[in-house]
């Protein structure tokens, strides 16, 4: 019970923290829409072409804009010592990674999830595809959060070259993109592809606490 | 076999092995190139371009092999606290990257006359490209951390996480229908390659292995020295 | 309460300190003294099991802390030389968050009293980023009262404090000791706090 309360109040803290910095999250979403704008201008406003490549475009831009906020993932808590305090409050590093991953999913990816319908309207994507986009992104974004946790914890001590973190996430998200966009283009094999996505989610979910926890411990140790 | 995990034993062994390896690799390269250019037949379909294979295939094998060995050393280093694994990873990553680059470039040169394009986005080519980028990330990570202890462990973790790509590279031609042909040489079945092409291929593979090991020995030795004198 | 036996720590094959012995009974204060870079923070972090020692062992109530890590963590408050208060939030929000995540059952009047003694009561609705360095430091000490744990581990608590606050810290330490608690803190000089043990690094 005590442990459960601690988890609940951890999220209370995350909520307060994200509420005070909600403009950061909003900036991510604005980046997403502005890049859609840029994309449309660069390929011309031809409706047919846009609805053809729209889904892939939305996925690419979602990936890019969600990697923008990666730096915030652990960096703030690490630099002001809160990570250590949370650890001393009774969470192992692996568990902190899991909690933080869900927090990233809730406060960064869910706003993107909510902005997908608007993007679909802007890009003339058929309504029946919206469901597939939703389903694939709700699983895919959780995978992205796990990958983000791994890469940003790896780069905590890396002061010189943080872009590396984004590159790591993008490299490992290649299969996610393949299968998620595959779902939307091949609706008849929805079940099998969504199962593959689930499988990838379980794999990264299993790796995440180990890899991130180890990296967090290392960074705190050598701070 | 202690020289595989112990830096000072490795140094002794390396002094002993380096020169013979280098000479052997040069001889093997000479024989192999001679074979592949003059004593092996043209392919009935591909003509003379088939000779690119004698560079392409060994470098691809070695790119994979290097990463596999790095994965094993990462496990050794993280789980059994053998620091030689970290030294090995730092030293060997650029060699793997170069092998991958040779593989990609030669494949691309081979693809233009055969497939009519430098590059296609099929599973094998994409996964090898990802392997190359993973090698690059490893090298950049090695360059961009200030703290050595954190750097080597983080890189080892990254190598382990990145090793999911290895089976994808290996089995991509079996799992997906790709433009790239499936493996012609495997342990389980008799090779579907003619002996006259097999001979130069094997000689070239050994030449590549020898030169790879020789360069690796040099790099590992410098890495050991720079660690001893706290340069990195 | 806490016993440190023959502790040594190495970083990059360089010895930071060797054979440190420390034993702290309840109701005692010990100070770690040493120059800059002598490893005071490292020793505290080793006691917290963040840094792995190359030799030696640490016991908490007779048990190795490695084996009873979370039991040990339930009994300590650690204050680093960083300010863990969240910059973007107000002082009040910070106190609320601390009260919640540490599951503290401290009453409102107690906190108000503590704020008054720390002279922070006027800043309650201000953001932490507007406070001065000394004030954020004092806000940090509020965590000691909120967490209400047995053992306090403090890293450089006395730097950037004025005379009055120094006196206040002295008083707080003595109060805590009279309640069977104990304190370890690091400092490069001792401004007259009564200590039972002094360790020179």
XYZ file of C-alpha atoms in Angstrom:
656
model
C 0.000 0.000 0.000
C 2.788 2.335 0.932
C 4.565 1.492 -2.311
C 1.426 2.088 -4.351
C 0.973 5.471 -2.699
C 4.548 6.334 -3.555
C 3.902 5.459 -7.200
C 0.733 7.555 -7.271
C 2.504 10.522 -5.773
C 5.404 10.082 -8.170
C 2.903 10.691 -10.938
C 1.457 13.614 -9.007
C 4.931 15.111 -9.042
C 5.368 14.437 -12.746
C 1.970 15.985 -13.399
C 2.859 19.134 -11.484
C 6.193 19.339 -13.250
C 4.689 18.922 -16.702
C 1.851 21.304 -15.969
C 4.298 24.049 -15.102
C 6.152 23.358 -18.339
C 3.181 22.637 -20.567
C 4.467 25.110 -23.127
C 7.294 22.665 -23.884
C 4.783 19.950 -24.769
C 2.740 22.442 -26.751
C 5.858 23.458 -28.643
C 6.348 19.834 -29.663
C 2.846 19.727 -31.078
C 3.300 23.034 -32.852
C 6.505 21.643 -34.339
C 4.497 18.676 -35.576
C 1.907 20.845 -37.307
C 4.417 23.281 -38.732
C 6.409 20.414 -40.208
C 3.210 19.093 -41.809
C 2.807 22.555 -43.306
C 6.366 22.539 -44.615
C 5.901 19.061 -46.029
C 2.752 20.081 -47.892
C 4.438 23.113 -49.369
C 7.425 21.085 -50.472
C 5.380 18.471 -52.368
C 2.602 20.729 -53.576
C -1.017 20.804 -52.407
C -2.173 17.943 -54.640
C -4.944 16.176 -52.702
C -4.363 12.745 -54.230
C -0.658 12.684 -53.552
C -1.108 13.955 -50.015
C -3.709 11.372 -49.080
C -1.465 8.702 -50.593
C 1.611 9.528 -48.550
C -0.200 11.187 -45.653
C -0.032 8.282 -43.241
C 3.672 7.734 -43.667
C 4.200 11.450 -43.345
C 2.248 11.667 -40.087
C 4.219 8.764 -38.661
C 7.573 10.225 -39.663
C 6.766 13.613 -38.223
C 5.375 12.115 -35.017
C 8.637 10.244 -34.597
C 10.734 13.321 -35.268
C 8.779 15.599 -32.968
C 8.637 13.110 -30.131
C 12.418 12.721 -30.249
C 12.717 16.490 -29.818
C 11.759 16.320 -26.161
C 14.103 13.422 -25.413
C 16.653 15.636 -23.782
C 14.146 16.419 -21.029
C 13.530 12.746 -20.333
C 16.007 12.314 -17.480
C 18.302 15.318 -17.818
C 16.453 17.751 -15.537
C 15.893 15.233 -12.773
C 19.461 14.071 -13.084
C 21.015 17.503 -12.912
C 19.082 18.794 -9.914
C 19.536 15.566 -7.989
C 15.899 14.482 -7.966
C 16.747 11.153 -9.551
C 18.843 10.285 -6.525
C 16.141 11.460 -4.145
C 13.540 9.310 -5.897
C 15.908 6.354 -5.749
C 16.513 6.896 -2.040
C 12.770 7.094 -1.615
C 12.634 3.394 -2.368
C 12.537 2.847 -6.126
C 15.211 0.822 -7.864
C 16.709 2.377 -10.980
C 14.965 -0.089 -13.252
C 11.640 0.764 -11.701
C 12.320 4.481 -12.047
C 12.907 3.816 -15.744
C 9.537 2.093 -16.068
C 7.745 4.876 -14.184
C 9.455 7.548 -16.251
C 8.633 5.732 -19.476
C 4.933 5.758 -18.664
C 5.197 9.363 -17.588
C 6.763 10.240 -20.951
C 3.997 8.308 -22.677
C 1.292 10.144 -20.721
C 2.633 13.649 -20.936
C 4.393 13.705 -24.298
C 2.920 10.996 -26.506
C -0.747 11.236 -25.526
C -0.992 14.875 -26.655
C 0.323 13.677 -30.016
C -2.282 10.939 -30.013
C -4.942 13.598 -29.528
C -3.576 15.731 -32.325
C -3.637 12.901 -34.882
C -7.312 13.460 -35.881
C -6.610 17.091 -36.666
C -3.616 16.111 -38.763
C -5.801 13.580 -40.578
C -8.320 16.282 -41.436
C -5.555 18.512 -42.737
C -4.154 15.732 -44.919
C -7.449 14.346 -46.273
C -6.951 10.922 -44.796
C -10.035 8.708 -44.941
C -11.898 8.241 -41.675
C -11.624 4.473 -41.674
C -7.842 4.745 -41.673
C -7.958 6.876 -38.547
C -8.676 3.856 -36.375
C -5.654 1.987 -37.724
C -3.472 5.031 -37.256
C -4.699 5.353 -33.686
C -4.143 1.702 -32.880
C -0.671 1.610 -34.393
C 0.422 4.862 -32.792
C -0.835 3.995 -29.325
C 1.362 0.887 -29.350
C 4.146 2.462 -31.373
C 4.388 5.500 -29.120
C 4.875 3.269 -26.104
C 7.730 1.591 -27.977
C 9.134 5.024 -28.774
C 8.929 5.976 -25.098
C 10.871 2.865 -24.111
C 13.511 3.547 -26.762
C 13.634 7.173 -25.656
C 14.234 6.072 -22.094
C 17.117 3.840 -23.170
C 18.799 6.394 -25.398
C 18.402 9.397 -23.107
C 19.693 7.487 -20.106
C 22.681 6.423 -22.202
C 23.429 10.024 -23.083
C 23.095 11.531 -19.610
C 26.834 11.942 -19.256
C 27.277 12.879 -22.885
C 27.621 16.620 -22.769
C 29.013 17.106 -26.230
C 26.738 15.376 -28.652
C 23.176 14.924 -27.583
C 21.806 14.521 -31.092
C 23.211 10.998 -30.851
C 20.282 10.173 -28.556
C 17.761 11.064 -31.227
C 19.701 9.082 -33.826
C 19.654 6.001 -31.589
C 15.887 6.244 -31.165
C 15.366 6.710 -34.885
C 17.577 3.767 -35.815
C 15.747 1.381 -33.522
C 12.333 2.682 -34.485
C 12.772 1.541 -38.103
C 10.842 -1.731 -37.527
C 8.137 0.192 -35.684
C 7.657 2.469 -38.679
C 7.688 -0.466 -41.108
C 4.984 -2.403 -39.301
C 2.830 0.552 -38.251
C 2.659 2.033 -41.723
C 2.217 -1.529 -42.998
C -0.927 -1.841 -40.882
C -2.503 1.145 -42.542
C -1.617 0.135 -46.071
C -2.541 -3.526 -45.660
C -5.704 -3.486 -43.611
C -6.504 -7.151 -44.270
C -3.459 -8.255 -42.262
C -4.260 -5.962 -39.346
C -4.226 -8.703 -36.728
C -0.871 -10.213 -37.612
C 0.886 -6.852 -37.898
C -0.530 -5.533 -34.644
C 0.695 -8.707 -32.978
C 4.173 -8.105 -34.339
C 4.023 -4.563 -32.939
C 2.955 -5.986 -29.582
C 5.891 -8.359 -29.745
C 8.321 -5.513 -30.380
C 6.716 -3.611 -27.509
C 7.258 -6.532 -25.151
C 10.892 -6.883 -26.224
C 11.761 -3.226 -25.696
C 9.707 -3.204 -22.519
C 11.849 -6.031 -21.206
C 15.124 -4.418 -22.270
C 14.204 -0.937 -21.046
C 14.452 -1.339 -17.243
C 17.705 -3.254 -17.529
C 19.470 -0.930 -19.963
C 18.123 2.365 -18.606
C 18.541 1.317 -15.002
C 22.150 0.379 -15.585
C 22.870 3.638 -17.406
C 21.167 5.727 -14.720
C 23.177 3.988 -12.022
C 26.384 4.527 -13.986
C 25.711 8.209 -14.501
C 24.852 8.833 -10.867
C 27.893 6.869 -9.777
C 30.289 8.928 -11.827
C 28.678 12.302 -11.404
C 43.484 -18.930 -24.353
C 44.116 -16.424 -21.572
C 45.458 -13.880 -24.045
C 41.891 -13.326 -25.216
C 40.894 -11.715 -21.928
C 44.102 -10.523 -20.339
C 45.763 -7.328 -21.643
C 49.360 -8.176 -20.719
C 49.107 -11.731 -22.056
C 47.520 -10.281 -25.153
C 50.464 -7.932 -25.605
C 52.923 -10.847 -25.515
C 50.866 -12.855 -27.966
C 50.386 -9.832 -30.209
C 54.138 -9.208 -30.529
C 54.501 -12.826 -31.514
C 51.657 -12.899 -34.012
C 51.587 -9.511 -35.690
C 54.357 -9.900 -38.260
C 53.419 -13.411 -39.464
C 49.798 -12.360 -39.778
C 50.670 -9.304 -41.826
C 52.956 -11.243 -44.153
C 50.470 -14.063 -44.484
C 47.656 -11.686 -45.298
C 49.713 -9.968 -47.990
C 50.577 -13.320 -49.558
C 46.975 -14.457 -49.359
C 45.780 -11.193 -50.886
C 48.227 -11.618 -53.755
C 47.156 -15.208 -54.401
C 43.502 -14.424 -53.901
C 43.469 -11.426 -56.217
C 45.403 -13.386 -58.817
C 42.877 -16.196 -58.582
C 39.875 -13.937 -58.667
C 41.078 -11.924 -61.631
C 42.730 -14.558 -63.824
C 42.021 -18.111 -62.731
C 38.322 -17.972 -62.011
C 35.704 -18.237 -64.740
C 33.215 -15.574 -65.770
C 29.647 -16.142 -64.689
C 27.390 -17.221 -67.541
C 24.890 -14.550 -66.554
C 26.834 -11.855 -64.799
C 29.971 -11.924 -66.865
C 33.029 -10.400 -65.341
C 31.184 -8.439 -62.652
C 30.918 -11.594 -60.594
C 34.485 -10.905 -59.499
C 33.154 -8.165 -57.194
C 31.907 -11.053 -55.080
C 35.443 -11.854 -53.941
C 35.550 -8.544 -52.084
C 31.884 -8.137 -51.298
C 31.167 -11.444 -49.593
C 34.240 -11.652 -47.293
C 33.766 -8.069 -46.128
C 30.087 -8.718 -45.399
C 30.939 -11.832 -43.418
C 33.587 -9.989 -41.458
C 31.310 -7.044 -40.756
C 28.858 -9.435 -39.131
C 31.571 -11.465 -37.434
C 33.158 -8.359 -35.933
C 29.864 -7.243 -34.454
C 29.172 -10.730 -33.110
C 32.549 -10.841 -31.386
C 31.970 -7.355 -29.998
C 28.660 -8.568 -28.578
C 30.376 -11.516 -26.908
C 33.031 -9.230 -25.453
C 30.366 -6.825 -24.197
C 28.682 -9.654 -22.339
C 32.031 -10.763 -20.924
C 32.902 -7.235 -19.891
C 29.567 -6.385 -18.283
C 28.701 -9.700 -16.686
C 32.122 -11.036 -15.715
C 33.888 -7.694 -15.223
C 36.626 -8.321 -17.746
C 37.947 -4.887 -18.739
C 39.617 -6.316 -21.827
C 36.154 -6.461 -23.382
C 35.894 -2.673 -23.194
C 39.330 -2.277 -24.739
C 38.356 -4.643 -27.525
C 35.084 -2.806 -28.227
C 36.743 0.584 -28.446
C 39.515 -0.698 -30.672
C 37.589 -2.864 -33.077
C 34.470 -0.787 -33.826
C 36.125 1.280 -36.608
C 37.404 -1.914 -38.273
C 33.881 -3.291 -38.372
C 32.636 0.006 -39.750
C 35.208 -0.105 -42.538
C 34.293 -3.695 -43.454
C 30.631 -2.700 -43.572
C 31.460 0.279 -45.749
C 33.481 -1.905 -48.143
C 30.557 -4.306 -48.268
C 28.040 -1.556 -49.009
C 30.177 0.194 -51.629
C 31.161 -2.994 -53.461
C 27.582 -4.213 -53.340
C 26.417 -0.941 -54.732
C 28.962 -1.172 -57.574
C 27.784 -4.702 -58.229
C 24.151 -3.692 -58.117
C 24.389 -1.034 -60.813
C 25.207 -3.421 -63.706
C 23.127 -6.331 -62.355
C 19.973 -4.754 -60.918
C 20.176 -1.482 -62.845
C 20.356 0.663 -59.719
C 22.917 1.586 -57.107
C 20.577 1.011 -54.217
C 17.257 -0.646 -53.490
C 15.420 -0.557 -50.202
C 15.118 -4.254 -49.632
C 15.537 -5.956 -46.287
C 19.165 -7.069 -46.660
C 20.465 -3.731 -47.870
C 18.511 -1.740 -45.301
C 19.621 -3.904 -42.408
C 23.260 -3.673 -43.497
C 22.892 0.100 -43.744
C 21.518 0.089 -40.201
C 24.470 -2.042 -39.119
C 26.782 0.588 -40.579
C 24.969 3.384 -38.736
C 25.132 1.384 -35.494
C 28.898 1.064 -35.975
C 29.086 4.824 -36.539
C 27.058 5.505 -33.384
C 29.438 3.288 -31.415
C 32.426 5.247 -32.749
C 30.779 8.614 -32.041
C 29.814 7.493 -28.544
C 33.428 6.557 -27.948
C 34.416 10.057 -28.969
C 31.822 12.116 -27.160
C 31.909 10.985 -23.523
C 34.217 12.708 -21.089
C 34.221 9.998 -18.466
C 35.894 6.742 -19.498
C 34.124 4.411 -17.071
C 30.692 5.613 -18.103
C 31.630 5.650 -21.759
C 32.856 2.106 -22.040
C 29.948 0.625 -20.114
C 27.339 2.645 -21.981
C 28.904 1.615 -25.286
C 28.831 -2.034 -24.199
C 25.144 -1.733 -23.313
C 24.490 -0.094 -26.658
C 26.307 -2.902 -28.475
C 24.144 -5.443 -26.671
C 20.960 -3.579 -27.514
C 22.092 -3.128 -31.105
C 22.851 -6.809 -31.536
C 19.153 -7.413 -32.300
C 20.091 -6.244 -35.773
C 22.481 -9.164 -36.365
C 19.913 -11.945 -36.897
C 17.875 -9.543 -39.000
C 20.851 -9.012 -41.319
C 21.634 -12.711 -41.461
C 18.129 -14.024 -42.052
C 16.634 -11.112 -43.978
C 17.109 -12.948 -47.273
C 15.247 -15.977 -45.923
C 12.447 -14.134 -44.128
C 11.561 -11.692 -46.881
C 11.503 -12.012 -50.635
C 14.331 -9.733 -51.506
C 16.173 -8.710 -54.618
C 19.364 -9.770 -52.873
C 20.017 -13.458 -53.424
C 19.922 -15.892 -50.520
C 23.092 -17.357 -49.075
C 24.854 -19.770 -51.438
C 27.255 -21.108 -48.861
C 25.975 -22.582 -45.663
C 27.132 -25.220 -43.288
C 24.053 -27.383 -43.431
C 23.900 -28.041 -47.155
C 26.367 -28.508 -49.941
C 27.255 -25.093 -51.362
C 25.511 -24.080 -54.544
C 28.641 -22.368 -55.762
C 31.114 -23.849 -58.228
C 34.468 -24.980 -56.751
C 36.335 -22.792 -59.234
C 34.688 -19.739 -57.653
C 34.760 -21.190 -54.174
C 38.576 -21.382 -54.047
C 39.330 -17.660 -54.565
C 36.415 -16.762 -52.296
C 37.850 -18.793 -49.441
C 41.365 -17.480 -50.034
C 40.079 -13.910 -50.038
C 38.055 -14.539 -46.888
C 41.152 -15.749 -45.077
C 43.111 -12.770 -46.403
C 40.427 -10.432 -45.046
C 40.425 -12.214 -41.686
C 44.230 -12.006 -41.436
C 44.398 -8.315 -42.294
C 41.465 -7.629 -39.944
C 43.139 -9.430 -37.069
C 46.451 -7.677 -37.766
C 44.859 -4.219 -37.686
C 42.838 -5.198 -34.627
C 46.054 -6.233 -32.843
C 47.610 -2.864 -33.618
C 44.562 -0.943 -32.442
C 44.110 -2.977 -29.278
C 47.766 -2.472 -28.409
C 47.501 1.295 -28.808
C 44.313 1.267 -26.767
C 46.013 -0.638 -23.947
C 48.934 1.793 -23.969
C 46.720 4.868 -24.000
C 44.756 3.485 -21.070
C 47.881 2.773 -19.106
C 49.079 6.328 -19.570
C 45.588 7.765 -18.876
C 45.296 9.336 -22.274
C 41.715 8.259 -22.703
C 23.583 2.647 14.043
C 25.925 2.778 11.117
C 29.366 1.190 10.990
C 31.853 1.665 8.178
C 34.753 -0.772 8.097
C 38.000 -0.306 6.150
C 36.330 1.428 3.264
C 38.410 2.212 0.161
C 37.280 3.642 -3.123
C 39.085 3.680 -6.430
C 38.242 5.581 -9.571
C 40.132 4.921 -12.811
C 42.832 3.033 -10.906
C 43.354 6.067 -8.668
C 42.805 5.712 -4.950
C 40.435 8.367 -3.641
C 40.566 7.307 -0.024
C 41.680 4.256 1.895
C 40.695 2.425 5.059
C 38.061 4.760 6.357
C 36.521 3.635 9.642
C 33.447 5.207 11.089
C 30.923 4.201 13.694
C 27.929 6.259 14.523
C 25.624 5.524 17.441
C 22.174 7.038 17.692
C 22.295 10.528 19.067
C 25.687 11.324 17.598
C 26.982 13.753 15.044
C 30.002 13.086 12.894
C 31.749 15.412 10.551
C 33.797 14.610 7.474
C 36.536 17.124 7.075
C 38.795 17.480 4.118
C 40.045 19.715 1.375
C 38.354 20.172 -1.967
C 38.549 17.001 -3.985
C 39.480 14.814 -1.035
C 36.442 12.620 -1.590
C 33.886 13.823 0.932
C 30.993 13.527 -1.485
C 32.344 10.208 -2.725
C 32.390 8.811 0.794
C 28.813 9.940 1.427
C 27.696 8.424 -1.849
C 29.497 5.210 -0.990
C 27.615 5.075 2.285
C 24.420 5.519 0.259
C 25.477 2.545 -1.887
C 25.489 4.650 -5.052
C 29.213 4.199 -5.562
C 30.647 0.747 -5.200
C 33.614 0.531 -2.823
C 36.711 -1.384 -3.926
C 37.108 -2.801 -0.422
C 35.387 -2.680 2.917
C 31.826 -2.908 4.077
C 29.066 -0.784 5.569
C 26.622 -2.038 8.175
C 23.277 -0.614 9.175
C 21.975 -1.911 12.496
C 24.281 -4.885 12.247
C 23.308 -5.849 8.716
C 25.119 -5.200 5.474
C 23.314 -2.336 3.790
C 23.744 -3.954 0.404
C 21.429 -6.728 1.487
C 18.915 -4.457 3.224
C 19.084 -1.517 0.887
C 15.505 -0.296 1.006
C 15.232 -0.821 4.730
C 18.260 1.449 5.025
C 16.853 3.962 2.572
C 13.651 4.150 4.616
C 15.638 5.555 7.503
C 17.754 8.237 5.886
C 17.477 11.689 4.477
C 20.174 12.721 2.031
C 20.745 16.325 1.135
C 23.134 16.815 -1.745
C 24.993 19.992 -2.536
C 22.457 20.514 -5.304
C 19.038 22.010 -4.812
C 16.446 19.364 -5.464
C 13.553 21.817 -5.235
C 11.862 22.217 -8.589
C 12.722 25.583 -10.068
C 9.566 26.200 -12.012
C 7.194 25.577 -9.115
C 6.353 27.734 -6.116
C 7.706 27.045 -2.658
C 4.276 25.861 -1.563
C 4.003 23.386 -4.432
C 7.433 22.037 -3.652
C 6.503 21.469 -0.021
C 3.294 19.753 -1.107
C 5.154 17.467 -3.481
C 7.696 16.533 -0.831
C 4.958 15.870 1.691
C 3.275 13.545 -0.767
C 6.195 11.614 -2.229
C 7.773 10.992 1.157
C 4.368 10.002 2.596
C 4.979 12.387 5.459
C 2.377 12.779 8.182
C 3.667 16.155 9.293
C 0.992 18.690 10.220
C 0.482 22.060 8.559
C 1.264 23.974 11.731
C 4.605 22.184 12.073
C 5.591 23.222 8.574
C 4.480 26.783 9.208
C 6.573 26.870 12.326
C 9.583 25.542 10.473
C 9.076 28.036 7.668
C 8.922 30.837 10.191
C 12.181 29.818 11.814
C 13.794 29.533 8.407
C 12.326 32.971 7.533
C 10.757 31.622 4.376
C 7.110 32.293 5.206
C 6.893 35.338 2.929
C 8.060 33.435 -0.108
C 5.392 30.770 0.007
C 3.780 31.745 -3.285
C 6.961 32.676 -5.093
C 8.680 30.484 -7.583
C 11.853 28.811 -6.385
C 13.823 30.333 -9.247
C 13.310 33.790 -7.715
C 14.840 32.807 -4.371
C 18.460 33.509 -3.539
C 21.051 30.759 -3.182
C 20.946 30.750 0.607
C 17.178 30.662 0.620
C 16.977 27.651 -1.711
C 19.484 25.971 0.554
C 17.269 26.652 3.555
C 14.251 25.392 1.643
C 16.215 22.230 1.061
C 16.615 21.758 4.808
C 12.861 21.751 5.153
C 13.090 18.255 3.699
C 14.826 17.110 6.869
C 11.722 17.992 8.859
C 9.262 16.733 6.256
C 10.929 13.364 5.772
C 11.364 12.859 9.524
C 13.951 10.053 9.263
C 16.474 8.754 11.774
C 19.755 9.348 9.985
C 20.612 12.571 8.232
C 23.350 12.548 5.599
C 24.245 16.035 4.483
C 26.732 17.107 1.858
C 28.246 20.549 2.528
C 25.198 21.844 4.407
C 26.931 24.889 5.811
C 28.175 26.493 2.624
C 26.410 29.700 1.555
C 24.590 30.100 4.863
C 24.690 33.261 6.990
C 25.485 33.395 10.706
C 21.871 33.160 11.856
C 21.127 30.146 9.705
C 24.334 28.524 10.877
C 23.155 28.905 14.442
C 19.820 27.489 13.414
C 21.453 24.442 11.854
C 23.403 23.879 15.034
C 20.208 23.947 17.024
C 18.424 21.627 14.609
C 21.244 19.108 14.779
C 21.217 19.117 18.552
C 17.433 18.745 18.635
C 17.636 15.828 16.271
C 20.294 14.157 18.380
C 18.266 14.512 21.525
C 15.517 12.598 19.703
C 17.832 9.618 19.187
C 18.658 10.617 15.628
C 22.097 10.963 14.147
C 23.800 13.148 11.610
C 26.715 12.769 9.214
C 27.760 15.879 7.403
C 30.710 17.008 5.355
C 32.351 20.366 5.586
C 35.767 21.865 5.098
C 35.630 23.573 8.465
C 33.681 23.165 11.668
C 31.961 26.349 12.816
C 31.521 25.135 16.380
C 28.980 22.371 16.092
C 29.493 19.820 18.840
C 30.565 16.605 17.082
C 31.204 13.207 18.555
C 33.458 11.996 15.789
C 35.653 13.686 13.293
C 36.968 12.027 10.189
C 39.746 13.630 8.273
C 40.035 12.726 4.648
